[in-house]
PDB file of C-alpha atoms in Angstrom:
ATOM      1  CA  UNK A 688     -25.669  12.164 -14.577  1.00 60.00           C
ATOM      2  CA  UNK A 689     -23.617   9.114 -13.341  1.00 58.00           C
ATOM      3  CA  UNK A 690     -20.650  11.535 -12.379  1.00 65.00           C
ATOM      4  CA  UNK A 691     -22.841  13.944 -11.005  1.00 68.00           C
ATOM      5  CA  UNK A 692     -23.829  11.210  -8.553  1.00 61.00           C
ATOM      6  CA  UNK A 693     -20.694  10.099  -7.663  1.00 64.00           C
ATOM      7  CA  UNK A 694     -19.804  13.556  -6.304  1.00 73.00           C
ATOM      8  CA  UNK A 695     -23.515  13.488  -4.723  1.00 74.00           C
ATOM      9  CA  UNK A 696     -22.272  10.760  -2.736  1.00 70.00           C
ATOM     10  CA  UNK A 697     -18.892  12.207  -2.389  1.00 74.00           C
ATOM     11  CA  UNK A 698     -19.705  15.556  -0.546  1.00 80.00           C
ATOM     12  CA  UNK A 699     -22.506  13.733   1.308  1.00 75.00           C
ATOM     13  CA  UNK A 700     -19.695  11.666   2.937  1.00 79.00           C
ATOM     14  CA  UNK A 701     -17.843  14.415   3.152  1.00 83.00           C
ATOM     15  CA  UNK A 702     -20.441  16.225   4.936  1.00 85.00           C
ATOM     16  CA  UNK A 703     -21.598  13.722   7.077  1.00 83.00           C
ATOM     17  CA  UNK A 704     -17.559  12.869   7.852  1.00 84.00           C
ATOM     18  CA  UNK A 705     -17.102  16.508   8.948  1.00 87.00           C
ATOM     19  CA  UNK A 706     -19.581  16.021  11.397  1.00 88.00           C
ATOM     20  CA  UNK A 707     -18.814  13.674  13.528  1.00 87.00           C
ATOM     21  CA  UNK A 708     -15.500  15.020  13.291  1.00 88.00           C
ATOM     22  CA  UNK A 709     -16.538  18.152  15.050  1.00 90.00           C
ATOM     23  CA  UNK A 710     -18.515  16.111  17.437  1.00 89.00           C
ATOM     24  CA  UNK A 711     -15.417  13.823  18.428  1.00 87.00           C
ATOM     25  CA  UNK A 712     -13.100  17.620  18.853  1.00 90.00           C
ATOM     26  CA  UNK A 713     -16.192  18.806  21.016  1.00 90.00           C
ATOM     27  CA  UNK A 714     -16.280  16.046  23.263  1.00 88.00           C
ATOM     28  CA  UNK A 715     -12.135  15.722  23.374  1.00 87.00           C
ATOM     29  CA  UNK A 716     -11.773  12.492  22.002  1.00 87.00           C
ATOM     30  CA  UNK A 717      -8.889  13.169  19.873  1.00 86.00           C
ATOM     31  CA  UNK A 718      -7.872  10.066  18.740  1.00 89.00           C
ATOM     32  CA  UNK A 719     -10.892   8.722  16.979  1.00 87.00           C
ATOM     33  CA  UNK A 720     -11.045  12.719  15.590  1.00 88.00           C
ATOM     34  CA  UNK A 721      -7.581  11.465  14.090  1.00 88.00           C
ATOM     35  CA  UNK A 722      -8.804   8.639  12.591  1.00 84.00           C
ATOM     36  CA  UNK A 723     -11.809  11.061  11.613  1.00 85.00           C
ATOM     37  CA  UNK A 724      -9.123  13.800   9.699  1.00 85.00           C
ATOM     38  CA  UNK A 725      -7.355  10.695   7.697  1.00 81.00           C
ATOM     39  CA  UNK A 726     -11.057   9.516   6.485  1.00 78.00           C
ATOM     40  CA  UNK A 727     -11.912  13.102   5.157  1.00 83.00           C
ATOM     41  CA  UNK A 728      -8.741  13.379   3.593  1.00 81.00           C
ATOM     42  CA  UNK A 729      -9.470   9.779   1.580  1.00 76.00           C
ATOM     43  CA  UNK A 730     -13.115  11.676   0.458  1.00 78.00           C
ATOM     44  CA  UNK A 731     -11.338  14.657  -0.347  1.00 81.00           C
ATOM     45  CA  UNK A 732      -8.577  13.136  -2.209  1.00 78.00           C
ATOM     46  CA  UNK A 733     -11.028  10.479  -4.403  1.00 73.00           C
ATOM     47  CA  UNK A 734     -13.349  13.233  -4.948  1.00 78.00           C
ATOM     48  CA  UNK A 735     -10.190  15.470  -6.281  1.00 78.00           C
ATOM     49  CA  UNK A 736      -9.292  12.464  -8.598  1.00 75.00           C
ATOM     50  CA  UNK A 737     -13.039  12.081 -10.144  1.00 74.00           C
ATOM     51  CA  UNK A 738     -12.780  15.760 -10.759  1.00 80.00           C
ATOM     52  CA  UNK A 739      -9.482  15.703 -12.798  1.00 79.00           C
ATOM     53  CA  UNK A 740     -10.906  12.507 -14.669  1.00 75.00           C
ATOM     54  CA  UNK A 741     -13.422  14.114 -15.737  1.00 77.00           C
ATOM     55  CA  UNK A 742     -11.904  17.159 -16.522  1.00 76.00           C
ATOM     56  CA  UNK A 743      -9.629  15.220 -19.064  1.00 76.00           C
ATOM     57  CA  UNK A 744     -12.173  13.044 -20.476  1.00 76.00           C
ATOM     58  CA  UNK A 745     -14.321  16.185 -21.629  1.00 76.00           C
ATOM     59  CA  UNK A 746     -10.965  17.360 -22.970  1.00 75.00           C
ATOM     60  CA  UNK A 747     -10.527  14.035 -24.960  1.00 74.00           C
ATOM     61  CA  UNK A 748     -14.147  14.197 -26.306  1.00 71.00           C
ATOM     62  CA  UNK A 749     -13.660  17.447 -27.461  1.00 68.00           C
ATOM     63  CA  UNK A 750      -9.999  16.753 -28.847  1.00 73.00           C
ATOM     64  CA  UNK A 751      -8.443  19.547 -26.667  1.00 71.00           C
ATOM     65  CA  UNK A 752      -5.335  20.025 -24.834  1.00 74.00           C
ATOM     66  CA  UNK A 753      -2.044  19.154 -25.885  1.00 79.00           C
ATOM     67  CA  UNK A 754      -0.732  16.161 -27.289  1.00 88.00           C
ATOM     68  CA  UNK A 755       2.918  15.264 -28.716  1.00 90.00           C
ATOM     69  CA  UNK A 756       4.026  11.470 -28.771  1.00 94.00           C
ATOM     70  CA  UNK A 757       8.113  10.764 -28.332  1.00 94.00           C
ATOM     71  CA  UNK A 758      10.046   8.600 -27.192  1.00 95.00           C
ATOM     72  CA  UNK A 759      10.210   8.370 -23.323  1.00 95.00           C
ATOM     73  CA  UNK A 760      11.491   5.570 -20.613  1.00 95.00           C
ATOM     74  CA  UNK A 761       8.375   4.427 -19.439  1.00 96.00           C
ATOM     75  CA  UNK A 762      10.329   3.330 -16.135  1.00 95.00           C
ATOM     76  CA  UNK A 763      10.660   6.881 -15.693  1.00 95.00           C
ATOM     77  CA  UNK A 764       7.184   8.164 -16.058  1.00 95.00           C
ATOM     78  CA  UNK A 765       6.048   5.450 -13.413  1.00 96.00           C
ATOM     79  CA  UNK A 766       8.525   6.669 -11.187  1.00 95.00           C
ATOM     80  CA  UNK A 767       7.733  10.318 -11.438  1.00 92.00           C
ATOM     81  CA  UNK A 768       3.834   9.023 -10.695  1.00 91.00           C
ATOM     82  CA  UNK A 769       4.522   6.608  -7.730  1.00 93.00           C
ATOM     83  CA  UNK A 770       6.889   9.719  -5.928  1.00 90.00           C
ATOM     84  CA  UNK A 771       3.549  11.260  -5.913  1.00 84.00           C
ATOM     85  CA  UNK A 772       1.607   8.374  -4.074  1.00 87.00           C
ATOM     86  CA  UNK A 773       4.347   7.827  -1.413  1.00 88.00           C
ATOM     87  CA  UNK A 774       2.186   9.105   1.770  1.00 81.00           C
ATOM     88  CA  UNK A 775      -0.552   7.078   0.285  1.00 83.00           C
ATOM     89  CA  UNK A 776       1.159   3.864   0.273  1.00 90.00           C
ATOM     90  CA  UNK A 777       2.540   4.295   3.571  1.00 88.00           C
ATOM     91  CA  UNK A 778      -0.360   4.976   4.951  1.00 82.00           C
ATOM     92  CA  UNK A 779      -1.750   1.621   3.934  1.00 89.00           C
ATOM     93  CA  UNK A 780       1.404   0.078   4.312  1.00 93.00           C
ATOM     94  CA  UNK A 781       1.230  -1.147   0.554  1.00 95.00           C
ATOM     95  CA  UNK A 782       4.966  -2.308  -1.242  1.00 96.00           C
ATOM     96  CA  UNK A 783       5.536  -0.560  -4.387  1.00 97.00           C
ATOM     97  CA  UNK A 784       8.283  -1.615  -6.791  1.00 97.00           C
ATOM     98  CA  UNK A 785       8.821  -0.508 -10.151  1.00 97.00           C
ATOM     99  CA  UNK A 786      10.386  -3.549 -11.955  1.00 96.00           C
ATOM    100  CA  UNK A 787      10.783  -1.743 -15.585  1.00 96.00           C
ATOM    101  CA  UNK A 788      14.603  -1.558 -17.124  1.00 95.00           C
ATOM    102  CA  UNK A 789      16.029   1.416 -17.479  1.00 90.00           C
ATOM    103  CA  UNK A 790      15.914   1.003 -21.270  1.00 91.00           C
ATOM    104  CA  UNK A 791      12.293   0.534 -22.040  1.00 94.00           C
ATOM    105  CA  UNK A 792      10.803   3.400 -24.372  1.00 94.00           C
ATOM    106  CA  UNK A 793       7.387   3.708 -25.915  1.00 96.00           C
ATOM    107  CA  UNK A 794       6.078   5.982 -28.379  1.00 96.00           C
ATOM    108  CA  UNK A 795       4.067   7.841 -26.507  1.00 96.00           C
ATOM    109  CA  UNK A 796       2.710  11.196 -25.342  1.00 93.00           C
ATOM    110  CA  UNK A 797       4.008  11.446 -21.937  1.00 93.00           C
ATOM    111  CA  UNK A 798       1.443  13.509 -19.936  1.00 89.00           C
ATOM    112  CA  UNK A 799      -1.881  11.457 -21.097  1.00 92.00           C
ATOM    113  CA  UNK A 800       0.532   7.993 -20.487  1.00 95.00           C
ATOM    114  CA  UNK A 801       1.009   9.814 -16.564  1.00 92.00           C
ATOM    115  CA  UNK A 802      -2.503   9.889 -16.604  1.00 91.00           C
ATOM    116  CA  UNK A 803      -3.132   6.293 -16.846  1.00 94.00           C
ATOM    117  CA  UNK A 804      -0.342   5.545 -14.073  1.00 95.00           C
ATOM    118  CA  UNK A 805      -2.276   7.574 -11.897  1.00 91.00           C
ATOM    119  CA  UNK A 806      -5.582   5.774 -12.232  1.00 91.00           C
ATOM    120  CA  UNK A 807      -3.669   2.649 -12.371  1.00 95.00           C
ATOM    121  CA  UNK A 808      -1.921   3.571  -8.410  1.00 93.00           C
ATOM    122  CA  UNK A 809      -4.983   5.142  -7.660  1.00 89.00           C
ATOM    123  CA  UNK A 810      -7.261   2.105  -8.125  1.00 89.00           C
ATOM    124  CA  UNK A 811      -4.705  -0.508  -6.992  1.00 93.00           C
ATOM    125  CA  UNK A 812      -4.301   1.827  -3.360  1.00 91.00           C
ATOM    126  CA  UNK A 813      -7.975   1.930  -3.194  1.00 87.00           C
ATOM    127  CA  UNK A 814      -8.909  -1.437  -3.105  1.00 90.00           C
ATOM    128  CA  UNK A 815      -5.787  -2.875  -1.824  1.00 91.00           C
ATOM    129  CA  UNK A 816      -6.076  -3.965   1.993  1.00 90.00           C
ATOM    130  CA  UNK A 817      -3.007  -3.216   4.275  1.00 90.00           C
ATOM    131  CA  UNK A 818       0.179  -4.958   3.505  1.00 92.00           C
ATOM    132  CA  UNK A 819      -0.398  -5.674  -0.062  1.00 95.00           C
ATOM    133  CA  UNK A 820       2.357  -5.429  -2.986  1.00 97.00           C
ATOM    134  CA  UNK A 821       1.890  -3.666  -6.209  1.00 97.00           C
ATOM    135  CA  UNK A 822       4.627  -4.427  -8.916  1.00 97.00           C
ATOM    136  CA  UNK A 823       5.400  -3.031 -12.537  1.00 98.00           C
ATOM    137  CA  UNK A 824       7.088  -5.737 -14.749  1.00 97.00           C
ATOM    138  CA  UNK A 825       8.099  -5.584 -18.153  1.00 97.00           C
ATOM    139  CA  UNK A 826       6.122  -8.755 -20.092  1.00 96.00           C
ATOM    140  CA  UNK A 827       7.293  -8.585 -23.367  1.00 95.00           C
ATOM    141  CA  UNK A 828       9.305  -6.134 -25.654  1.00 94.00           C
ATOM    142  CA  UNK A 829       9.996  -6.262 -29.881  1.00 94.00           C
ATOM    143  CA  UNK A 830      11.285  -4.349 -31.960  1.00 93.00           C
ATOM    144  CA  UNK A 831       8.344  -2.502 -32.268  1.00 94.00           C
ATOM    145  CA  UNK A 832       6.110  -3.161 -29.269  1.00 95.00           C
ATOM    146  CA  UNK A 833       6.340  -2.926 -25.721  1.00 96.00           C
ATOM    147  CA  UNK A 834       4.062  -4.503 -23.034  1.00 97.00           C
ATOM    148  CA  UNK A 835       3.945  -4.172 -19.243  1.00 98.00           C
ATOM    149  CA  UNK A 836       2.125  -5.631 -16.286  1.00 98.00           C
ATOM    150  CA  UNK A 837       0.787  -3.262 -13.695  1.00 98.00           C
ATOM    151  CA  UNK A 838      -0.286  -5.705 -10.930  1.00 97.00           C
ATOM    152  CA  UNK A 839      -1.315  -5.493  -7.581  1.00 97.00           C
ATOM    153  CA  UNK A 840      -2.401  -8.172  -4.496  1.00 96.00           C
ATOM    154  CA  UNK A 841      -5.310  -5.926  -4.110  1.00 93.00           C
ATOM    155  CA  UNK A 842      -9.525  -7.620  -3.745  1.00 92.00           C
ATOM    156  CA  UNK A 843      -9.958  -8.244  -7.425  1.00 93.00           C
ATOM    157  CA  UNK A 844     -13.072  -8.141  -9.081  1.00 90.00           C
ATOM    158  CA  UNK A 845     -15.595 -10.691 -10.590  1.00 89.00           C
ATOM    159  CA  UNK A 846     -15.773 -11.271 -14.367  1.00 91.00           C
ATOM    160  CA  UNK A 847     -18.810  -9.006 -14.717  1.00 87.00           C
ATOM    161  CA  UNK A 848     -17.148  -6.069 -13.302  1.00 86.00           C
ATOM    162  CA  UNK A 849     -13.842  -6.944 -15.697  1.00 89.00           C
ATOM    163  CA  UNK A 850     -15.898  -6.864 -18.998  1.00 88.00           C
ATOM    164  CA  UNK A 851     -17.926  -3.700 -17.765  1.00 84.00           C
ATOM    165  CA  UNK A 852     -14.736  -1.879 -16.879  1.00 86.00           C
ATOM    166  CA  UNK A 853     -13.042  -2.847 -20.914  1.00 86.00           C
ATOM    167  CA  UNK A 854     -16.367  -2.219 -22.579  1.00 79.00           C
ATOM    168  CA  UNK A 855     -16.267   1.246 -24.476  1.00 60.00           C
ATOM    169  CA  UNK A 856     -18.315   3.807 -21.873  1.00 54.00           C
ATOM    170  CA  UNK A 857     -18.156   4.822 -18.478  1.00 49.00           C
ATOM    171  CA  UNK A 858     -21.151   2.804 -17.075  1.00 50.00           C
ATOM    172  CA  UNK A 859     -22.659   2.859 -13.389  1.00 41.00           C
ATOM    173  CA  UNK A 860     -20.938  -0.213 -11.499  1.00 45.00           C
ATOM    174  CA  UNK A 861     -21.590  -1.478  -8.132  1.00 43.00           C
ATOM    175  CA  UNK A 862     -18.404  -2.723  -6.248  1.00 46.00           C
ATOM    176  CA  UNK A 863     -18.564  -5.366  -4.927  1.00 45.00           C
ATOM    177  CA  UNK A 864     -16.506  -4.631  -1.445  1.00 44.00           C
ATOM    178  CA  UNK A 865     -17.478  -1.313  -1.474  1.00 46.00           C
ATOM    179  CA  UNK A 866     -20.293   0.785  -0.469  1.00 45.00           C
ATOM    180  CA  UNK A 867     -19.524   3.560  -3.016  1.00 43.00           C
ATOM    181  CA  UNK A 868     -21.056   3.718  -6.147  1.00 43.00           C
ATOM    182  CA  UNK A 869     -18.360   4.083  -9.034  1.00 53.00           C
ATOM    183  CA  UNK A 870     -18.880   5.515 -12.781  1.00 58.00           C
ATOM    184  CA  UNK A 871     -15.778   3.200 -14.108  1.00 72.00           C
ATOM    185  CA  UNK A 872     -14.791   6.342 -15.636  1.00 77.00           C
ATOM    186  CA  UNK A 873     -11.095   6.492 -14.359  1.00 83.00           C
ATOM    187  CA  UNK A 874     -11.101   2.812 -16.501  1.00 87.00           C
ATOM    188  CA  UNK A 875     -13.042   4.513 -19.356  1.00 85.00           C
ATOM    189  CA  UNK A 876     -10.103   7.723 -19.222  1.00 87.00           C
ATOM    190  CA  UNK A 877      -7.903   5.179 -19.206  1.00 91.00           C
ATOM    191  CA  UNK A 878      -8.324   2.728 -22.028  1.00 92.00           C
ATOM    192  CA  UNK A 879      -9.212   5.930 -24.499  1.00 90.00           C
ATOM    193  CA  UNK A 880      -6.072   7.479 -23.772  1.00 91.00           C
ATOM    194  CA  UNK A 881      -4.015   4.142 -24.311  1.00 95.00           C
ATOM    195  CA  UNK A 882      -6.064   3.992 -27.669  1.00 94.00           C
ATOM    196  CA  UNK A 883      -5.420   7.352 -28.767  1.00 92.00           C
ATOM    197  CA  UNK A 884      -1.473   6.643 -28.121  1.00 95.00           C
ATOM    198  CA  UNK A 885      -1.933   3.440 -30.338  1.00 95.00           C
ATOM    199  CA  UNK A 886      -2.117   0.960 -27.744  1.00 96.00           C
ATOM    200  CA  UNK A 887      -4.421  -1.736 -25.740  1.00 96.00           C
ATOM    201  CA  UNK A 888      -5.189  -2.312 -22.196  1.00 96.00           C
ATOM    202  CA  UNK A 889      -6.589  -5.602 -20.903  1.00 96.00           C
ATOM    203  CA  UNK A 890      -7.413  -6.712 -17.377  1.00 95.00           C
ATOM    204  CA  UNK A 891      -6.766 -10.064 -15.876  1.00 96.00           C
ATOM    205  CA  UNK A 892      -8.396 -10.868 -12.144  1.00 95.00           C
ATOM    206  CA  UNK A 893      -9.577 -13.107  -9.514  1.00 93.00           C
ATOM    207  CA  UNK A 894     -11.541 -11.874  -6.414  1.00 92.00           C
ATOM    208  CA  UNK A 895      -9.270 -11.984  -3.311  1.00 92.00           C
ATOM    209  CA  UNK A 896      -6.258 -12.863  -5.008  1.00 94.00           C
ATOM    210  CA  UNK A 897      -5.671  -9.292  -7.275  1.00 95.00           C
ATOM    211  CA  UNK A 898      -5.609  -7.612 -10.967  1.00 96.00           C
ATOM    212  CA  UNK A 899      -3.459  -7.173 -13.679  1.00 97.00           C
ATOM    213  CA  UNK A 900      -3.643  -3.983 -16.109  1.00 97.00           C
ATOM    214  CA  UNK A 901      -1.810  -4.960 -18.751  1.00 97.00           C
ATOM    215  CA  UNK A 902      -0.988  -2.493 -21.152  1.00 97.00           C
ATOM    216  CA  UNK A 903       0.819  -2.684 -24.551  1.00 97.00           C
ATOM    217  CA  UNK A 904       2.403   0.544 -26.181  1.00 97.00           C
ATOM    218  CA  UNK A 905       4.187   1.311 -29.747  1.00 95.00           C
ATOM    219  CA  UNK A 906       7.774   1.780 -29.508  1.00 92.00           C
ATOM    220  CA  UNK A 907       7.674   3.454 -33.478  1.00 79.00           C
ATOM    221  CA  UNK A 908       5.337   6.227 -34.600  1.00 62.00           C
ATOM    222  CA  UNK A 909       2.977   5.773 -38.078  1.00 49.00           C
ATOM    223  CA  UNK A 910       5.311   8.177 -39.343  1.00 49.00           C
ATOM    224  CA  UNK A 911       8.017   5.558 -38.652  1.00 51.00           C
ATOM    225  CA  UNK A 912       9.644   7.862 -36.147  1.00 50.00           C
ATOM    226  CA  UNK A 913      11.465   5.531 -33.546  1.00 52.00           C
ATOM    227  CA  UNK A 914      14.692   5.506 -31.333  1.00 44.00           C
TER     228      UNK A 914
END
């Protein structure tokens, strides 16, 4: 029910978007039916996103699709996700630099790790204002652990909205800068699939100032399988 109403609210904007984009195309006013086009395309694009969350969190509750951990450069996998995001963050003029060493490997499955990037860029873009710097820097490393920082200059959040998004279910969370209602599900996808890969997220942030995700990952298997 709490997804269900974010995409409510989604094609409502969407809707309501598409409208007064046909009204600014009727009456020739093509440059606010520009600025018209990029907002549909932000709807379209979050609404896209909540989709293929919640596409892999049913597969995660029901213990489908495919899952191999190995070794992988984590500097890497945030690469391949960022190239993806590169229209996005020059859009909103946002610096992106990816900070990891070339030698940092984690135990991991890659394709549910490339999920968390994703919500990770996604929600640092989002509530980022122009101008702001996102960075990727290696915190710690042993022998058999590896931990990151994914941090951004973005709004922040207030404590309240910290321990709902690390508590253990998606739960219906006003923003507070925004006027859309969010199901912290992204979060939820998130910290499940960092569990299942035998690791811990944790968020650090102050409103105004920005957030830290930081996320630690095993750099041996239980089987003992390691570089």
């Amino acid at each position: 029910s709490i997804v269900s109403h974010d995409l409510r609210s989604s094609v409502y904007a969407l809707k309501n978007s598409n409208n007064a984009l046909l009204n600014h195309i009727i009456s020739e006013r093509y440059d606010e039916a520009s600025v018209q086009l990029e907002q549909n395309t932000s709807i379209a694009t979050n609404t896209y996103n909540l989709l293929d969350n919640l596409l892999h969190w049913a597969l995660l509750q029901t213990k489908g699709g495919y899952f191999k951990q190995e070794l992988h450069r984590l500097g890497m996998l945030v690469d391949q996700v960022a190239y993806n995001f590169q229209s996005l963050l020059k859009e909103k003029q946002i610096e992106f630099e990816n900070q990891l060493p070339k030698s940092c490997k984690a135990f991991i499955d890659a394709e549910t790790i490339k999920i968390v990037l994703r919500n990770l860029m996604d929600n640092s873009i989002k509530f980022s204002d122009k101008n702001a710097k996102i960075n990727v820097i290696l915190l710690n490393e042993t022998p058999t652990s590896i931990q990151f920082i994914w941090r951004d200059t973005g709004r922040g959040m207030q404590e309240e909205t910290r321990q709902k998004l690390l508590s253990n279910s998606a739960q219906l969370t006003k923003k507070e800068h925004e006027k859309e209602i969010g199901s912290g599900l992204g979060m939820n996808l998130c910290i499940s699939m960092i569990h299942k890969n035998g690791g811990t997220l944790d968020i650090q942030s102050q409103l105004g100032i920005g957030t830290d995700f930081i996320v630690t990952l095993q750099k041996i298997g239980l089987d003992g399988a390691k570089d």
